[in-house]
Tab-separated table of C-alpha atoms in Angstrom:
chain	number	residue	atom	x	y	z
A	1	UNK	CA	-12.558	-26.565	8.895
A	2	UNK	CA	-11.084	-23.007	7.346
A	3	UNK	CA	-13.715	-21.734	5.034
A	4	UNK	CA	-12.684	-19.364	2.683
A	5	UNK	CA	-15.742	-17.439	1.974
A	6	UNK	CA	-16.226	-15.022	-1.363
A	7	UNK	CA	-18.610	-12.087	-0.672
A	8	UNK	CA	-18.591	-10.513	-4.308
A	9	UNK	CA	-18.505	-7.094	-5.478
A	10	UNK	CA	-20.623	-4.731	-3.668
A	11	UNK	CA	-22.658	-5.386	-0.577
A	12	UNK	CA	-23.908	-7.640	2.400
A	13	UNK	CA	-26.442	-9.446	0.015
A	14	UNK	CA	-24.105	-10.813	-2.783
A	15	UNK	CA	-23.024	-13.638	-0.322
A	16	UNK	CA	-23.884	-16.460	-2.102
A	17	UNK	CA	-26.527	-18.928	-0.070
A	18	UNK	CA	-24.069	-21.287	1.092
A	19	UNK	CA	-21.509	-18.451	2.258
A	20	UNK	CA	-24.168	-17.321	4.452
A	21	UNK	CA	-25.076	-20.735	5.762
A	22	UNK	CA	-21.353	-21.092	6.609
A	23	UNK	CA	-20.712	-17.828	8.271
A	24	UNK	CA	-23.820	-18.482	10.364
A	25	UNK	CA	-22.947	-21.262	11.969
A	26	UNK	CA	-18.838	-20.654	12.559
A	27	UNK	CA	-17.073	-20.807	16.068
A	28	UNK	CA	-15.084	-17.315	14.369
A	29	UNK	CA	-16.140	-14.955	11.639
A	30	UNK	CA	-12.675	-12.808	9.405
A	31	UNK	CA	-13.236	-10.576	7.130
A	32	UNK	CA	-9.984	-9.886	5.172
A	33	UNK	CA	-9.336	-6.292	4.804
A	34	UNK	CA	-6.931	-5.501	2.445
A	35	UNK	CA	-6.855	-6.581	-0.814
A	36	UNK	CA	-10.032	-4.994	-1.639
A	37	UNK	CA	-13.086	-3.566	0.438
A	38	UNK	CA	-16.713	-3.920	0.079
A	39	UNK	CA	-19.242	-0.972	-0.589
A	40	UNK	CA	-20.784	-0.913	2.714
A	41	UNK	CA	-19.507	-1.183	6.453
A	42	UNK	CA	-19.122	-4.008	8.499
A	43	UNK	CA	-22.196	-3.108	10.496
A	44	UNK	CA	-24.208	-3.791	7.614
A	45	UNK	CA	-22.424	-7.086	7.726
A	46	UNK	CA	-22.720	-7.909	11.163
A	47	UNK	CA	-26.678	-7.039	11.040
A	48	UNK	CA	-27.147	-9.100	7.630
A	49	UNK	CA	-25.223	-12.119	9.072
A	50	UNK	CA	-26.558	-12.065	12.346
A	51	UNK	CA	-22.406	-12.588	13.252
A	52	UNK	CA	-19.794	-10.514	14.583
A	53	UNK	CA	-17.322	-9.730	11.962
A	54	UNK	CA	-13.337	-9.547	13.059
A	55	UNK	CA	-11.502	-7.175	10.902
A	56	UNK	CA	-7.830	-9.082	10.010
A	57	UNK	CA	-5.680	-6.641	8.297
A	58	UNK	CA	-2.439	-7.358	6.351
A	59	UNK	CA	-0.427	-8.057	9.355
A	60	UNK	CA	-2.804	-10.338	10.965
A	61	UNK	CA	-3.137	-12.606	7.787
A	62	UNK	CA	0.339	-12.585	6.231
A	63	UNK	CA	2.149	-12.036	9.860
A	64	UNK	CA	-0.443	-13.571	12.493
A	65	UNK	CA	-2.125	-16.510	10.482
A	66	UNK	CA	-2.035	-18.870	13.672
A	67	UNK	CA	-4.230	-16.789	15.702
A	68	UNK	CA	-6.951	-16.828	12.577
A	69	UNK	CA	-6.022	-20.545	12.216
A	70	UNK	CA	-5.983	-21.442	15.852
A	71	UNK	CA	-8.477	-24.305	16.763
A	72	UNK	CA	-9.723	-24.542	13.376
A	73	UNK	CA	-8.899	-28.484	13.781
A	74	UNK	CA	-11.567	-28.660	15.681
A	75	UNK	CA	-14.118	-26.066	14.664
A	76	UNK	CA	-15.255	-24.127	11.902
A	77	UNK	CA	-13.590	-20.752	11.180
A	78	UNK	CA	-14.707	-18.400	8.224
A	79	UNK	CA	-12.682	-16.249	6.133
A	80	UNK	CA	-14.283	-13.623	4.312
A	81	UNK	CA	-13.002	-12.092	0.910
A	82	UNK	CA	-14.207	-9.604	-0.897
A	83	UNK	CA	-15.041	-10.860	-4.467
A	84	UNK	CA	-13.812	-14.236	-4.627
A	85	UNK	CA	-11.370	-16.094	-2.716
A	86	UNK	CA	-8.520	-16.936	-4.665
A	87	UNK	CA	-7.997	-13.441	-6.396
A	88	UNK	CA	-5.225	-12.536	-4.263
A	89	UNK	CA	-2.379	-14.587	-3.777
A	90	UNK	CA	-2.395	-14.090	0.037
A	91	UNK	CA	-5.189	-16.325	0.400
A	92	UNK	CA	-3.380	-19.145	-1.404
A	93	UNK	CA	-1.033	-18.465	1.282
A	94	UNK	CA	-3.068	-18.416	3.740
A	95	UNK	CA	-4.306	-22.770	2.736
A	96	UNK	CA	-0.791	-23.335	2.457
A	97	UNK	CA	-0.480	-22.724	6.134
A	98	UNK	CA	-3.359	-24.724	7.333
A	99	UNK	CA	-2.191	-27.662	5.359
A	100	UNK	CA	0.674	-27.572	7.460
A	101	UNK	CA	-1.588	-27.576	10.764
A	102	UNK	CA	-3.822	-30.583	9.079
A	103	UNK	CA	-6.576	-28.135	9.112
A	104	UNK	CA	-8.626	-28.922	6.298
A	105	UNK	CA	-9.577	-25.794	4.130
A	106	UNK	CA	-12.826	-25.380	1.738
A	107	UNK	CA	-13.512	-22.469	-0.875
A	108	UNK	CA	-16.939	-20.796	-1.321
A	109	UNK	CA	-16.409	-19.315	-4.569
A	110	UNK	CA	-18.278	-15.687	-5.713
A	111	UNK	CA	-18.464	-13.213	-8.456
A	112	UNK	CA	-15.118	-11.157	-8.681
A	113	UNK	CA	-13.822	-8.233	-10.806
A	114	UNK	CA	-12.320	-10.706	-13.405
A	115	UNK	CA	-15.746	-11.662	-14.045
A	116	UNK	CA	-18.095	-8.807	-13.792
A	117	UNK	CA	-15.695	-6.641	-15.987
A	118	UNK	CA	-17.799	-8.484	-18.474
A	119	UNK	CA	-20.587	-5.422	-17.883
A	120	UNK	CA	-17.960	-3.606	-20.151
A	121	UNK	CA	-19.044	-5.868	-23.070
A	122	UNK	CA	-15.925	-6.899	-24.091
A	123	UNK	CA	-15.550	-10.284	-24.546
A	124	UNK	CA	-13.532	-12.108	-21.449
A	125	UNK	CA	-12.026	-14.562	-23.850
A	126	UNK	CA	-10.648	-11.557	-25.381
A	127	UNK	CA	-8.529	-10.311	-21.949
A	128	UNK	CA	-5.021	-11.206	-21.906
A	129	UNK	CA	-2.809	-10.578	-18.536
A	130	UNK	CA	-4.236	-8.579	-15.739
A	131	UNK	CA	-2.080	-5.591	-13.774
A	132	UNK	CA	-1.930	-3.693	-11.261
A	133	UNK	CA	-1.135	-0.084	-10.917
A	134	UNK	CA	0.264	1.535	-7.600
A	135	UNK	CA	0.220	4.962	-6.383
A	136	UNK	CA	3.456	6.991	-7.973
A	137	UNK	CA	5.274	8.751	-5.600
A	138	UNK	CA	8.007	11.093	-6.391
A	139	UNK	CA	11.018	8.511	-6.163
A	140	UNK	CA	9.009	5.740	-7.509
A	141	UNK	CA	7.522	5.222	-10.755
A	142	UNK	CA	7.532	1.155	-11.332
A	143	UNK	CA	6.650	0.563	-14.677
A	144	UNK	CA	6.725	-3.399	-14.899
A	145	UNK	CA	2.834	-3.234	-15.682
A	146	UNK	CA	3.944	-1.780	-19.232
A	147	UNK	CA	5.600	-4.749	-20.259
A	148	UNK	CA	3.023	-7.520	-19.620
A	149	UNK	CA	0.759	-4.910	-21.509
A	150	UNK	CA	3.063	-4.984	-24.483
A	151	UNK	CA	2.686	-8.755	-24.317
A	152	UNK	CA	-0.970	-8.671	-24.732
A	153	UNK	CA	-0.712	-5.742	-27.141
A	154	UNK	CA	1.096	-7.912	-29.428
A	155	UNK	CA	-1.376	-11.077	-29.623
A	156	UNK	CA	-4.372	-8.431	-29.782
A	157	UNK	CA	-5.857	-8.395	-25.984
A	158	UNK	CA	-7.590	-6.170	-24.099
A	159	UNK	CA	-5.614	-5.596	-20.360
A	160	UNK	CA	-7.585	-5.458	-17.162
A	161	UNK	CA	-5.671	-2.968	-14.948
A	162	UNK	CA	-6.558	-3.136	-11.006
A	163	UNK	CA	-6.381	0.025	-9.205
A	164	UNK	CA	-4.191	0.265	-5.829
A	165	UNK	CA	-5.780	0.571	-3.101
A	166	UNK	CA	-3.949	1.862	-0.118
A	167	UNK	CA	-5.826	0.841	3.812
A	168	UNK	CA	-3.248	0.530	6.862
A	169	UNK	CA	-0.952	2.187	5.437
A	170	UNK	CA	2.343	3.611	7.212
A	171	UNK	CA	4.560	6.401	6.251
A	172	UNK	CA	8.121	6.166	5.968
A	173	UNK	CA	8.976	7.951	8.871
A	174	UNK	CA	6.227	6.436	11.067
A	175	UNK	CA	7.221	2.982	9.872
A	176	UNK	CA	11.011	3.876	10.338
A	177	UNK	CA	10.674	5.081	13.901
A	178	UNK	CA	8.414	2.532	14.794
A	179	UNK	CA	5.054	4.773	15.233
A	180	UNK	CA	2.073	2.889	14.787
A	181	UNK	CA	0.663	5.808	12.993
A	182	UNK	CA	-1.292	5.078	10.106
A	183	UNK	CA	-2.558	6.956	6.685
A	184	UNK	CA	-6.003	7.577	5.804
A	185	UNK	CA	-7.150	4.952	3.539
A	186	UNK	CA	-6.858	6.250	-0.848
A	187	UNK	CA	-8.287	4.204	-3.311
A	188	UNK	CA	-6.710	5.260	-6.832
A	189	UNK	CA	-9.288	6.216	-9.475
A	190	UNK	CA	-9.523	5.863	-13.192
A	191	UNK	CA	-8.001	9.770	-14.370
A	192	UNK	CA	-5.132	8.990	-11.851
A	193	UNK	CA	-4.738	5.687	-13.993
A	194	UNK	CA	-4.944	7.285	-17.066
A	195	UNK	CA	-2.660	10.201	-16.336
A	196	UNK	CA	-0.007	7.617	-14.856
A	197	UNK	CA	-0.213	5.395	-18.173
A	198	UNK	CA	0.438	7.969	-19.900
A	199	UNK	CA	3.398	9.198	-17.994
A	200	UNK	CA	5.037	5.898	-18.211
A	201	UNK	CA	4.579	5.845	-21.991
A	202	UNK	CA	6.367	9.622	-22.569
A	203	UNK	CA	9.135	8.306	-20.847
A	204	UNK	CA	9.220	4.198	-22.148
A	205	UNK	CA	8.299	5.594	-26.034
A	206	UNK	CA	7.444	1.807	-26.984
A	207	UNK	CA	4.054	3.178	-28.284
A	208	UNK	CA	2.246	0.397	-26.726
A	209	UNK	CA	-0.397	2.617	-26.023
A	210	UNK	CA	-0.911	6.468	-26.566
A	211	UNK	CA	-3.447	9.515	-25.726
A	212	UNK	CA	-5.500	7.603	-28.457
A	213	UNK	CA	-5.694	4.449	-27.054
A	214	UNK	CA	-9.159	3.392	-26.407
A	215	UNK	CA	-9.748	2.287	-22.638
A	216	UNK	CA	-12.826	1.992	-20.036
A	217	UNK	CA	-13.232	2.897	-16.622
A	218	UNK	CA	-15.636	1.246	-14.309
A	219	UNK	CA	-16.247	1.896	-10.824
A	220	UNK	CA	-18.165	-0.079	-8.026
A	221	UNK	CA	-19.127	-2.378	-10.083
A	222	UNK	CA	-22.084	-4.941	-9.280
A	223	UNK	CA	-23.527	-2.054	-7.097
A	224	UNK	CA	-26.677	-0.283	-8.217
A	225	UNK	CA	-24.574	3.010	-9.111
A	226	UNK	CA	-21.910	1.145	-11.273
A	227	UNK	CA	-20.255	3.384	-13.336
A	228	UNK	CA	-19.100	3.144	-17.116
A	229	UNK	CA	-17.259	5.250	-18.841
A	230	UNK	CA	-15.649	4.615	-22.822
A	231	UNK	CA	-12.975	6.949	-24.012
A	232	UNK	CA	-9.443	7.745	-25.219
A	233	UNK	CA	-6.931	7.603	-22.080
A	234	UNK	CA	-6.620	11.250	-22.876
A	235	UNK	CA	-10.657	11.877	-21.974
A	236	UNK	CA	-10.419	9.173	-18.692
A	237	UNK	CA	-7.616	11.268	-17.320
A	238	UNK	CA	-10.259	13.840	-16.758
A	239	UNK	CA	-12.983	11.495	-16.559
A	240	UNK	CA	-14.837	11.392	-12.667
A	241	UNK	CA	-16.533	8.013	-12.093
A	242	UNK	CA	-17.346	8.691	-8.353
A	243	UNK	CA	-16.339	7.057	-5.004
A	244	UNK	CA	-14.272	4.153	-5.319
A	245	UNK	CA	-13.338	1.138	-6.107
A	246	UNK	CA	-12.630	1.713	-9.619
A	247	UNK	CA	-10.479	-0.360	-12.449
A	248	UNK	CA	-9.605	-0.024	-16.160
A	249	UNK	CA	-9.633	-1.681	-19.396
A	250	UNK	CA	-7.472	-1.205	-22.448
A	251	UNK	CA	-8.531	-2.477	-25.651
A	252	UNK	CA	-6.410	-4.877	-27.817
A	253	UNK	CA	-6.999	-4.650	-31.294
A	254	UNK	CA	-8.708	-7.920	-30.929
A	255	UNK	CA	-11.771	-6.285	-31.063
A	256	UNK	CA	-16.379	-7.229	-32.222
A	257	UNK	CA	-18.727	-5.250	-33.872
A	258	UNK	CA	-20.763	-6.301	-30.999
A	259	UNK	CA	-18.275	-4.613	-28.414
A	260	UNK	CA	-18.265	-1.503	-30.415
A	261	UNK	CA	-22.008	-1.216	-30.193
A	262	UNK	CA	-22.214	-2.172	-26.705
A	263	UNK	CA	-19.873	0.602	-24.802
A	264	UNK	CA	-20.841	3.206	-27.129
A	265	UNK	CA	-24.111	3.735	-25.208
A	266	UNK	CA	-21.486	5.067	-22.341
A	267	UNK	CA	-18.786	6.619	-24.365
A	268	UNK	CA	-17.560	10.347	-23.314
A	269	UNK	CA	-18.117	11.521	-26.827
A	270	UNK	CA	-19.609	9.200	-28.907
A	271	UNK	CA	-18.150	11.079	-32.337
A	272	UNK	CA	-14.548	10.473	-30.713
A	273	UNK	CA	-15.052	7.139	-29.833
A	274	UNK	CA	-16.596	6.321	-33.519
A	275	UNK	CA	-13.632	7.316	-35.120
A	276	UNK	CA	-10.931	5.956	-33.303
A	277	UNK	CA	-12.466	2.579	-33.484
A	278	UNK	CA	-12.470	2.870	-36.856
A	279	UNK	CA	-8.942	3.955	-36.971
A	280	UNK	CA	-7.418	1.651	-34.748
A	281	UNK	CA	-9.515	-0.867	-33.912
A	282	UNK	CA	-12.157	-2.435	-36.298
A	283	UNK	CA	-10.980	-5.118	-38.454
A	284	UNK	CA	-7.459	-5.640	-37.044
A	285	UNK	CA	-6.003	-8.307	-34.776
């Protein structure tokens, strides 16, 4: 059997019972490394589980499945993900390709950041579609995540925006001359967010959001130093919610009395955030 195992959000303990049970007993133990990262090393995995812990980066999963599925006719592997399983596409993949091996596959399901972005106190039937932002460079400004904004803009959602993360990663010049040379790992944070959305918006003028627009930051959440933080993007472009990993919310107009009174106890300045809301947010849809 392939088990696909969620770990959560934050460290060794928020396997859930039966992930642990799993991992225990498996012929191989993969922790996916990628897509997202948990808050503490895999040491602290290793000594919780009682296990070792592979590390399978990008190119092992998407590149070198067999060698992860490889025998798993016969006896149990685990997969590990961060949050839960099926958050990232690659891991639908990832079944796909056991399927084809008649390897039978099983999902251990865990809390992920669709989920806990609920400690925000907005309402999750209230989020629309969620994006991701990537790193700008200098030749490369992709702005696709304003348009699926727009979308949820116009029916009144709020927009969960997932940060990039960047682990593994080659340069163009070590990846054109075939150096095995990698980056350090960055891990965008809310201001760079902010500052990018905003960018994109002085150059798309669609007004689908402005310096105005109400948004939250949250960083490592589930983890005993989660970090809030309620403001105009203007305020989160200078706001500093710690080490990573961090992600963003903007409002829709779709908006609760009971929201209102729940993010003002971490708003930047609560006078700001007062007004706007009544501006631009309470009462409308």
């Amino acid at each position: 059997m392939l088990y696909l195992v969620g770990l959560g959000l934050a460290d060794e303990t928020d396997i859930t019972v039966k992930g642990l049970e799993i991992v225990r007993k498996a012929e191989r133990v993969y922790l996916e490394a990628y897509t997202s990262i948990l808050l503490v090393d895999k040491d602290k995995l290793e000594a919780f589980y009682g296990r070792d812990v592979s590390m399978a980066d990008r190119e092992a999963v998407e590149s070198f499945s067999d060698g992860i599925l490889a025998g798993a006719d016969k006896v149990d592997v685990a997969f590990l993900v961060v949050g839960d399983p099926f958050c990232a596409t690659t891991h639908t993949d990832l079944v796909l390709r056991a399927r084809t091996l008649n390897i039978p596959t099983k999902t251990i399901p865990n809390a992920s950041i669709l989920s806990a972005i609920g400690a925000t106190g907005l309402q999750l039937y209230n989020f629309g579609q969620t994006v991701s932002m990537v790193f700008f460079t200098d030749t490369w400004k992709p702005s696709s995540f304003y348009d699926r904004i727009a979308e949820n803009r116009r029916i009144g959602l709020h927009t969960l925006v997932l940060l990039d993360i960047k682990v593994k990663e080659q340069s163009l010049e070590n990846l054109a001359r075939g150096r095995r040379v990698f980056e350090p790992p960055r891990y965008m944070t809310v201001a760079q967010c902010a500052r990018q959305m905003l960018e994109i918006e002085s150059s798309r003028r669609e007004g689908v959001y402005g310096q105005d627009s109400l948004a939250v930051g949250v960083a490592r959440i589930g983890a005993g130093d989660q970090k809030l933080v309620a403001g105009t993007l203007t305020q989160l472009c200078e706001a500093d919610l710690g080490p990573p990993l961090q992600s963003l919310v903007l409002l829709g107009r779709r908006t609760h009395d009971l929201e209102r009174e729940f993010m003002a106890e971490f708003a930047v300045d609560l006078q700001v955030f007062n007004e706007v809301w009544a501006r631009d947010y309470e009462g409308k849809q």
